[in-house]
C-alpha angles and dihedrals in degrees: 000000000000092000090050092052092047090049092051091048090051092048092050090046092050091051094050095044092047089067118106122267100259124130099258092050093042088054089051091051091050090049091051091052091048088052091060093048107274125137107227129185127210136281094023119158125215117190115209114279100033112150118203113172126217101342094215114119091024122134116179125182128209129299096016117161118209108192126210116296097004113149127212121184109196108181092102091045129269126206120186121186130212126298097015124160115207109192133224112296095358117153127214105189121188097165128041140168118281117243104220122221123259116356096324119144115274095206107087095010091125135235139288119214133193131164122263118210124193110187124210126292094022128149117205109192128225116294093001115150123216111195129210117289096023126133117198107205129230115290094007125147122213110200122231112278095013119145108214112205098158134041118279120228121236115281093006126138113218130189141164141045105315094019119243133178110272098169144356123230108239 
């Protein structure tokens, strides 16, 4: 029965988040997220294909732009400030699989969770990955394809795998 309910939730979610990014549909998407426990600000934009799972422990500010195919996992907690751009296919991951010690089996080893915080006025480039426990500081830019494993200072520009500071916005 649980798998059936989860499947129905995912189907309903996919239908709602397939709608175009126009204000009435964006309001419906925000309302859906509020219904599963998220705190959502105003004037947020959700391109078709956004995947936010599960929505609990999610706090989104105002004027946030979620581009097509971005993924946000919220079980570890995700906070997103105001005026944030989240690029195409970017991933904000607050919960990930545990890597067991030794040669123990990975499947079924459990999960590790840690909060992700994206401060205000941040741009996360296309296909960037923000891992659990990371804070991206105010005014920072995360380059396309970067994998952010450590927190990013305010007004820094980071790039690479793993991401490192390549410049500071003056």
